[in-house]
Amino acid sequence: MLRYIQIRLLISIPVILGVATAAFLMLYSLPGDPVMAMLAQSGAPAETVARLREQLRLDDPGYVQYGRYMWSLAHGDLGRSVLSNVPVLDLILEQLPSTLQLAGAAMLIATVMGVSLGTLSALRPNSWLDDLSMLLALLGVSMPSFWFGLLLIFFFSLRLGWLPATGAGGWERLIMPAFVLGFGSAAVIARMVRSGLLEVLAQDYIRTARSKGLIERAVIMRHALKNALIPAVTMIGLQFGFMLGGSVITETVFSRPGVGRLAITAILNKDFTVVQGTVLFIAVMYVVVNLLVDLSYAYLDPRIHHE
């Protein structure tokens, strides 16, 4: 197990380096002058433009900027916001609790809905309950989150007046954005649980358990569902990483604070260092979640680390 963990950690290092390099090249290769783009609407004089270029050291060759960028990352420095001069890492950490709150609530909704729908579908295959569950799963996968969010705002805020449409603070402002973010993941989890449970229910040891006289509930809960949920646990972990990145759209639609909203605001204000930092932070969080999922999967299924 220890060797498996070491291998997974070593594999994660080049992935993170690749993400950092991609984040740098993404902004370095943008056409035009980034300083002029940032100051285009302010009408700043040439002296201000030159001073900002010198401050950002944009006249250096690309490889020098890349080396300085990677050196700073190695020391935990994501740079400073061009507009506010606040360290980017401080800005991200300030917004992170709101994003984690949203992703955690969405993950709870996705897990409960996904496991329940998938289990009901597998226990009643080809029935109206199976068709209804898979229809909901199809809707969750295919509906764009921004459209679903606007739909919920229209019905539950504007027409019925039950829930506040935007902002943060209090559980009532968390329900709709968490449901929007969790509904799509619930659909993926439901399909995974359904296929896994159908496969397990056809195994010989399930027939053996039934032939011993165990009641159906014990067969499902003690033998079938436990084994069928192993791949679903992997999917649930991956979906949590997806939610951290997918919160960008949801936070924007519901005007919630968070890392995603910080990234969108930075893009609109052309604050490129903040954009670079948030993209890298979300990507690294995704890599870390994937690493934890891999480790948990090896713990749940001993065949993984024995291989």
CSV table of C-alpha atoms in Angstrom, one decimal:
chain,number,residue,atom,x,y,z
A,1,MET,CA,0.0,0.0,0.0
A,2,LEU,CA,2.8,2.4,0.9
A,3,ARG,CA,4.5,1.8,-2.5
A,4,TYR,CA,1.2,2.4,-4.3
A,5,ILE,CA,0.8,5.8,-2.4
A,6,GLN,CA,4.4,6.8,-3.4
A,7,ILE,CA,3.7,6.0,-7.0
A,8,ARG,CA,0.5,8.0,-7.1
A,9,LEU,CA,2.3,10.9,-5.4
A,10,LEU,CA,5.1,10.8,-8.0
A,11,ILE,CA,2.6,10.7,-10.9
A,12,SER,CA,0.8,13.7,-9.5
A,13,ILE,CA,4.0,15.9,-9.6
A,14,PRO,CA,4.3,16.1,-13.4
A,15,VAL,CA,0.6,16.5,-13.7
A,16,ILE,CA,0.7,19.6,-11.5
A,17,LEU,CA,3.8,20.9,-13.3
A,18,GLY,CA,1.9,20.4,-16.6
A,19,VAL,CA,-1.1,22.3,-15.3
A,20,ALA,CA,1.1,25.2,-14.1
A,21,THR,CA,2.9,25.3,-17.5
A,22,ALA,CA,-0.5,25.3,-19.3
A,23,ALA,CA,-1.8,28.1,-17.1
A,24,PHE,CA,1.3,30.2,-17.9
A,25,LEU,CA,1.2,29.6,-21.6
A,26,MET,CA,-2.5,30.2,-21.8
A,27,LEU,CA,-2.0,33.8,-20.7
A,28,TYR,CA,1.4,34.4,-22.2
A,29,SER,CA,0.2,33.5,-25.7
A,30,LEU,CA,-2.8,35.8,-25.5
A,31,PRO,CA,-2.7,38.3,-28.5
A,32,GLY,CA,-2.1,42.0,-27.8
A,33,ASP,CA,-0.4,43.8,-24.9
A,34,PRO,CA,-1.9,42.6,-21.5
A,35,VAL,CA,-1.0,46.0,-19.9
A,36,MET,CA,-2.9,47.9,-22.6
A,37,ALA,CA,-5.8,45.5,-22.2
A,38,MET,CA,-5.9,46.1,-18.4
A,39,LEU,CA,-5.7,49.9,-18.8
A,40,ALA,CA,-7.7,50.3,-21.9
A,41,GLN,CA,-10.7,51.8,-20.2
A,42,SER,CA,-8.8,53.9,-17.7
A,43,GLY,CA,-7.1,56.2,-20.2
A,44,ALA,CA,-3.8,55.9,-18.2
A,45,PRO,CA,-0.9,57.9,-19.5
A,46,ALA,CA,2.2,56.3,-21.1
A,47,GLU,CA,4.2,56.7,-17.8
A,48,THR,CA,1.6,54.5,-16.0
A,49,VAL,CA,1.7,51.9,-18.7
A,50,ALA,CA,5.5,51.8,-18.6
A,51,ARG,CA,5.6,51.6,-14.8
A,52,LEU,CA,3.1,48.7,-14.8
A,53,ARG,CA,5.0,46.8,-17.5
A,54,GLU,CA,8.2,47.2,-15.4
A,55,GLN,CA,6.4,46.1,-12.3
A,56,LEU,CA,5.1,43.0,-14.0
A,57,ARG,CA,8.5,42.5,-15.7
A,58,LEU,CA,6.7,41.8,-19.0
A,59,ASP,CA,9.7,43.0,-21.1
A,60,ASP,CA,11.7,39.9,-20.0
A,61,PRO,CA,12.0,37.0,-22.5
A,62,GLY,CA,9.3,34.4,-22.2
A,63,TYR,CA,11.6,31.7,-20.7
A,64,VAL,CA,12.7,34.1,-18.0
A,65,GLN,CA,9.1,34.9,-17.1
A,66,TYR,CA,8.3,31.2,-17.1
A,67,GLY,CA,11.3,30.4,-14.8
A,68,ARG,CA,10.4,33.2,-12.4
A,69,TYR,CA,6.7,32.0,-12.4
A,70,MET,CA,7.7,28.4,-11.6
A,71,TRP,CA,10.2,29.6,-8.9
A,72,SER,CA,7.4,31.6,-7.3
A,73,LEU,CA,5.0,28.7,-7.4
A,74,ALA,CA,7.6,26.5,-5.7
A,75,HIS,CA,7.5,29.0,-2.8
A,76,GLY,CA,3.7,29.1,-2.7
A,77,ASP,CA,3.6,32.5,-4.3
A,78,LEU,CA,0.8,33.0,-6.9
A,79,GLY,CA,1.6,36.6,-7.4
A,80,ARG,CA,-0.3,39.8,-6.6
A,81,SER,CA,-3.5,41.2,-8.1
A,82,VAL,CA,-2.7,43.9,-10.6
A,83,LEU,CA,-5.8,45.9,-9.5
A,84,SER,CA,-5.8,45.5,-5.7
A,85,ASN,CA,-2.1,44.6,-5.1
A,86,VAL,CA,-3.3,41.9,-2.7
A,87,PRO,CA,-1.6,38.4,-2.9
A,88,VAL,CA,-3.6,36.1,-5.2
A,89,LEU,CA,-3.4,33.3,-2.7
A,90,ASP,CA,-5.0,35.5,0.0
A,91,LEU,CA,-7.9,36.4,-2.4
A,92,ILE,CA,-8.4,32.7,-3.1
A,93,LEU,CA,-8.3,31.6,0.5
A,94,GLU,CA,-10.8,34.3,1.4
A,95,GLN,CA,-13.3,32.9,-1.1
A,96,LEU,CA,-12.6,29.2,-0.6
A,97,PRO,CA,-15.0,28.6,2.3
A,98,SER,CA,-18.0,29.7,0.3
A,99,THR,CA,-17.0,27.4,-2.6
A,100,LEU,CA,-16.4,24.4,-0.3
A,101,GLN,CA,-19.7,25.0,1.4
A,102,LEU,CA,-21.5,25.0,-2.0
A,103,ALA,CA,-19.5,21.9,-3.3
A,104,GLY,CA,-20.1,20.0,0.0
A,105,ALA,CA,-23.9,20.7,-0.1
A,106,ALA,CA,-24.1,19.8,-3.8
A,107,MET,CA,-22.1,16.6,-3.1
A,108,LEU,CA,-24.5,15.6,-0.4
A,109,ILE,CA,-27.5,16.1,-2.7
A,110,ALA,CA,-25.8,14.2,-5.6
A,111,THR,CA,-24.8,11.3,-3.4
A,112,VAL,CA,-28.3,10.8,-1.8
A,113,MET,CA,-30.1,11.3,-5.1
A,114,GLY,CA,-27.7,9.3,-7.2
A,115,VAL,CA,-27.5,6.2,-4.9
A,116,SER,CA,-31.3,6.2,-4.3
A,117,LEU,CA,-32.2,6.5,-7.9
A,118,GLY,CA,-29.6,4.0,-9.1
A,119,THR,CA,-30.7,1.5,-6.4
A,120,LEU,CA,-34.4,1.8,-7.2
A,121,SER,CA,-33.7,1.4,-10.9
A,122,ALA,CA,-31.6,-1.7,-10.4
A,123,LEU,CA,-34.1,-3.4,-8.1
A,124,ARG,CA,-37.0,-2.7,-10.5
A,125,PRO,CA,-35.4,-3.1,-14.0
A,126,ASN,CA,-37.6,-2.3,-17.0
A,127,SER,CA,-40.4,-0.9,-14.8
A,128,TRP,CA,-41.9,2.5,-14.8
A,129,LEU,CA,-39.7,3.3,-11.7
A,130,ASP,CA,-36.6,2.4,-13.7
A,131,ASP,CA,-37.8,4.5,-16.7
A,132,LEU,CA,-38.5,7.5,-14.4
A,133,SER,CA,-35.2,7.2,-12.6
A,134,MET,CA,-33.2,7.0,-15.9
A,135,LEU,CA,-35.3,9.9,-17.3
A,136,LEU,CA,-34.2,12.1,-14.4
A,137,ALA,CA,-30.7,10.9,-14.9
A,138,LEU,CA,-30.8,11.9,-18.5
A,139,LEU,CA,-32.2,15.3,-17.7
A,140,GLY,CA,-29.4,15.9,-15.1
A,141,VAL,CA,-26.7,15.0,-17.6
A,142,SER,CA,-28.1,16.9,-20.6
A,143,MET,CA,-29.4,20.2,-19.0
A,144,PRO,CA,-26.9,23.1,-18.9
A,145,SER,CA,-26.4,24.2,-15.4
A,146,PHE,CA,-26.9,27.9,-16.2
A,147,TRP,CA,-30.2,27.2,-17.8
A,148,PHE,CA,-31.4,25.0,-15.0
A,149,GLY,CA,-30.3,27.7,-12.5
A,150,LEU,CA,-32.3,30.4,-14.3
A,151,LEU,CA,-35.3,28.1,-14.4
A,152,LEU,CA,-35.2,27.5,-10.6
A,153,ILE,CA,-34.8,31.3,-10.0
A,154,PHE,CA,-37.9,32.0,-12.2
A,155,PHE,CA,-40.1,29.4,-10.5
A,156,PHE,CA,-39.0,29.4,-6.8
A,157,SER,CA,-38.0,33.0,-6.5
A,158,LEU,CA,-39.9,35.1,-9.0
A,159,ARG,CA,-43.2,33.2,-9.2
A,160,LEU,CA,-43.5,31.4,-5.8
A,161,GLY,CA,-41.3,33.7,-3.7
A,162,TRP,CA,-40.1,30.7,-1.6
A,163,LEU,CA,-36.4,31.2,-1.9
A,164,PRO,CA,-34.0,34.2,-2.4
A,165,ALA,CA,-32.6,34.3,-5.8
A,166,THR,CA,-29.1,35.5,-5.2
A,167,GLY,CA,-26.4,36.1,-2.6
A,168,ALA,CA,-24.9,34.0,0.3
A,169,GLY,CA,-25.6,33.5,4.0
A,170,GLY,CA,-28.2,31.1,5.4
A,171,TRP,CA,-29.3,27.7,4.2
A,172,GLU,CA,-32.2,29.1,2.2
A,173,ARG,CA,-29.7,30.8,-0.2
A,174,LEU,CA,-27.7,27.5,-0.5
A,175,ILE,CA,-30.6,25.2,-1.7
A,176,MET,CA,-31.0,26.2,-5.3
A,177,PRO,CA,-27.3,26.6,-6.3
A,178,ALA,CA,-26.4,23.3,-4.5
A,179,PHE,CA,-29.3,21.5,-6.2
A,180,VAL,CA,-28.2,22.9,-9.6
A,181,LEU,CA,-24.6,21.8,-9.1
A,182,GLY,CA,-25.5,18.5,-7.6
A,183,PHE,CA,-28.3,17.4,-10.0
A,184,GLY,CA,-26.0,16.7,-12.9
A,185,SER,CA,-23.6,14.7,-10.7
A,186,ALA,CA,-26.5,12.8,-9.2
A,187,ALA,CA,-27.4,11.6,-12.7
A,188,VAL,CA,-23.9,10.3,-13.3
A,189,ILE,CA,-23.8,8.5,-10.0
A,190,ALA,CA,-27.3,7.0,-10.5
A,191,ARG,CA,-26.2,5.4,-13.8
A,192,MET,CA,-23.1,4.1,-12.2
A,193,VAL,CA,-24.9,2.6,-9.2
A,194,ARG,CA,-27.6,1.0,-11.4
A,195,SER,CA,-25.1,-0.7,-13.8
A,196,GLY,CA,-22.9,-1.9,-10.9
A,197,LEU,CA,-25.8,-3.2,-8.9
A,198,LEU,CA,-27.3,-5.1,-11.8
A,199,GLU,CA,-24.0,-6.7,-12.4
A,200,VAL,CA,-23.6,-7.7,-8.7
A,201,LEU,CA,-27.1,-9.1,-8.5
A,202,ALA,CA,-26.3,-11.5,-11.2
A,203,GLN,CA,-23.3,-13.0,-9.4
A,204,ASP,CA,-23.3,-16.5,-7.9
A,205,TYR,CA,-22.7,-15.4,-4.3
A,206,ILE,CA,-26.0,-13.4,-4.4
A,207,ARG,CA,-27.9,-16.5,-5.5
A,208,THR,CA,-26.1,-18.4,-2.7
A,209,ALA,CA,-27.1,-15.8,-0.1
A,210,ARG,CA,-30.8,-16.0,-1.3
A,211,SER,CA,-30.7,-19.8,-1.2
A,212,LYS,CA,-29.6,-19.7,2.4
A,213,GLY,CA,-32.9,-18.0,3.2
A,214,LEU,CA,-31.7,-14.5,3.9
A,215,ILE,CA,-34.3,-11.8,3.5
A,216,GLU,CA,-34.1,-9.7,0.4
A,217,ARG,CA,-33.2,-6.5,2.3
A,218,ALA,CA,-30.2,-8.2,3.9
A,219,VAL,CA,-29.1,-9.6,0.6
A,220,ILE,CA,-29.2,-6.1,-1.0
A,221,MET,CA,-27.8,-4.1,1.9
A,222,ARG,CA,-25.2,-6.5,3.2
A,223,HIS,CA,-23.9,-8.2,0.1
A,224,ALA,CA,-25.0,-6.5,-3.2
A,225,LEU,CA,-25.0,-2.8,-2.5
A,226,LYS,CA,-21.7,-2.8,-0.6
A,227,ASN,CA,-19.8,-4.3,-3.5
A,228,ALA,CA,-21.7,-2.3,-6.1
A,229,LEU,CA,-20.8,1.0,-4.5
A,230,ILE,CA,-17.0,0.5,-4.8
A,231,PRO,CA,-16.8,2.0,-8.4
A,232,ALA,CA,-19.5,4.6,-7.4
A,233,VAL,CA,-17.2,5.8,-4.6
A,234,THR,CA,-14.6,6.6,-7.2
A,235,MET,CA,-17.2,8.4,-9.3
A,236,ILE,CA,-18.4,10.4,-6.3
A,237,GLY,CA,-14.8,11.6,-5.5
A,238,LEU,CA,-14.3,12.6,-9.2
A,239,GLN,CA,-17.6,14.5,-9.1
A,240,PHE,CA,-16.5,16.5,-6.1
A,241,GLY,CA,-13.4,17.6,-8.1
A,242,PHE,CA,-15.7,18.5,-11.0
A,243,MET,CA,-17.9,20.6,-8.6
A,244,LEU,CA,-15.0,22.7,-7.4
A,245,GLY,CA,-14.4,23.7,-11.1
A,246,GLY,CA,-18.0,23.7,-12.1
A,247,SER,CA,-18.9,26.2,-9.3
A,248,VAL,CA,-17.7,28.9,-11.7
A,249,ILE,CA,-21.0,29.0,-13.6
A,250,THR,CA,-23.2,28.3,-10.6
A,251,GLU,CA,-21.7,31.0,-8.4
A,252,THR,CA,-22.0,33.5,-11.3
A,253,VAL,CA,-25.7,32.7,-12.0
A,254,PHE,CA,-26.6,33.0,-8.3
A,255,SER,CA,-24.2,35.9,-7.5
A,256,ARG,CA,-22.6,33.9,-4.7
A,257,PRO,CA,-19.0,34.7,-3.5
A,258,GLY,CA,-16.5,32.0,-4.2
A,259,VAL,CA,-13.3,31.1,-6.1
A,260,GLY,CA,-15.3,30.7,-9.4
A,261,ARG,CA,-16.9,34.1,-9.1
A,262,LEU,CA,-13.4,35.5,-8.3
A,263,ALA,CA,-12.1,34.0,-11.5
A,264,ILE,CA,-15.0,35.5,-13.6
A,265,THR,CA,-14.6,38.9,-12.0
A,266,ALA,CA,-10.8,38.8,-12.7
A,267,ILE,CA,-11.5,37.9,-16.4
A,268,LEU,CA,-13.9,40.8,-16.8
A,269,ASN,CA,-11.4,43.2,-15.1
A,270,LYS,CA,-8.5,41.7,-17.1
A,271,ASP,CA,-6.6,41.0,-13.8
A,272,PHE,CA,-4.5,38.3,-15.4
A,273,THR,CA,-2.5,37.2,-12.4
A,274,VAL,CA,-5.7,36.5,-10.5
A,275,VAL,CA,-7.0,34.5,-13.5
A,276,GLN,CA,-3.8,32.5,-13.7
A,277,GLY,CA,-3.9,31.8,-9.9
A,278,THR,CA,-7.5,30.7,-9.8
A,279,VAL,CA,-7.2,28.4,-12.8
A,280,LEU,CA,-4.1,26.8,-11.3
A,281,PHE,CA,-5.7,26.5,-7.9
A,282,ILE,CA,-8.8,24.8,-9.2
A,283,ALA,CA,-6.7,22.5,-11.3
A,284,VAL,CA,-4.5,21.5,-8.4
A,285,MET,CA,-7.6,20.9,-6.2
A,286,TYR,CA,-8.9,18.6,-8.9
A,287,VAL,CA,-5.6,16.7,-9.0
A,288,VAL,CA,-5.6,16.4,-5.2
A,289,VAL,CA,-9.2,15.1,-5.1
A,290,ASN,CA,-8.3,12.5,-7.8
A,291,LEU,CA,-5.3,11.4,-5.8
A,292,LEU,CA,-7.4,10.9,-2.7
A,293,VAL,CA,-10.0,9.0,-4.7
A,294,ASP,CA,-7.3,6.7,-6.1
A,295,LEU,CA,-5.9,6.1,-2.6
A,296,SER,CA,-9.4,5.4,-1.2
A,297,TYR,CA,-10.2,3.0,-4.1
A,298,ALA,CA,-7.0,1.0,-3.4
A,299,TYR,CA,-8.1,0.8,0.3
A,300,LEU,CA,-11.6,-0.4,-0.7
A,301,ASP,CA,-10.4,-2.9,-3.3
A,302,PRO,CA,-7.2,-4.7,-2.1
A,303,ARG,CA,-6.6,-6.1,-5.6
A,304,ILE,CA,-5.5,-2.6,-6.8
A,305,HIS,CA,-2.4,-2.3,-4.6
A,306,HIS,CA,-1.6,-6.0,-4.8
A,307,GLU,CA,-1.4,-5.6,-8.6
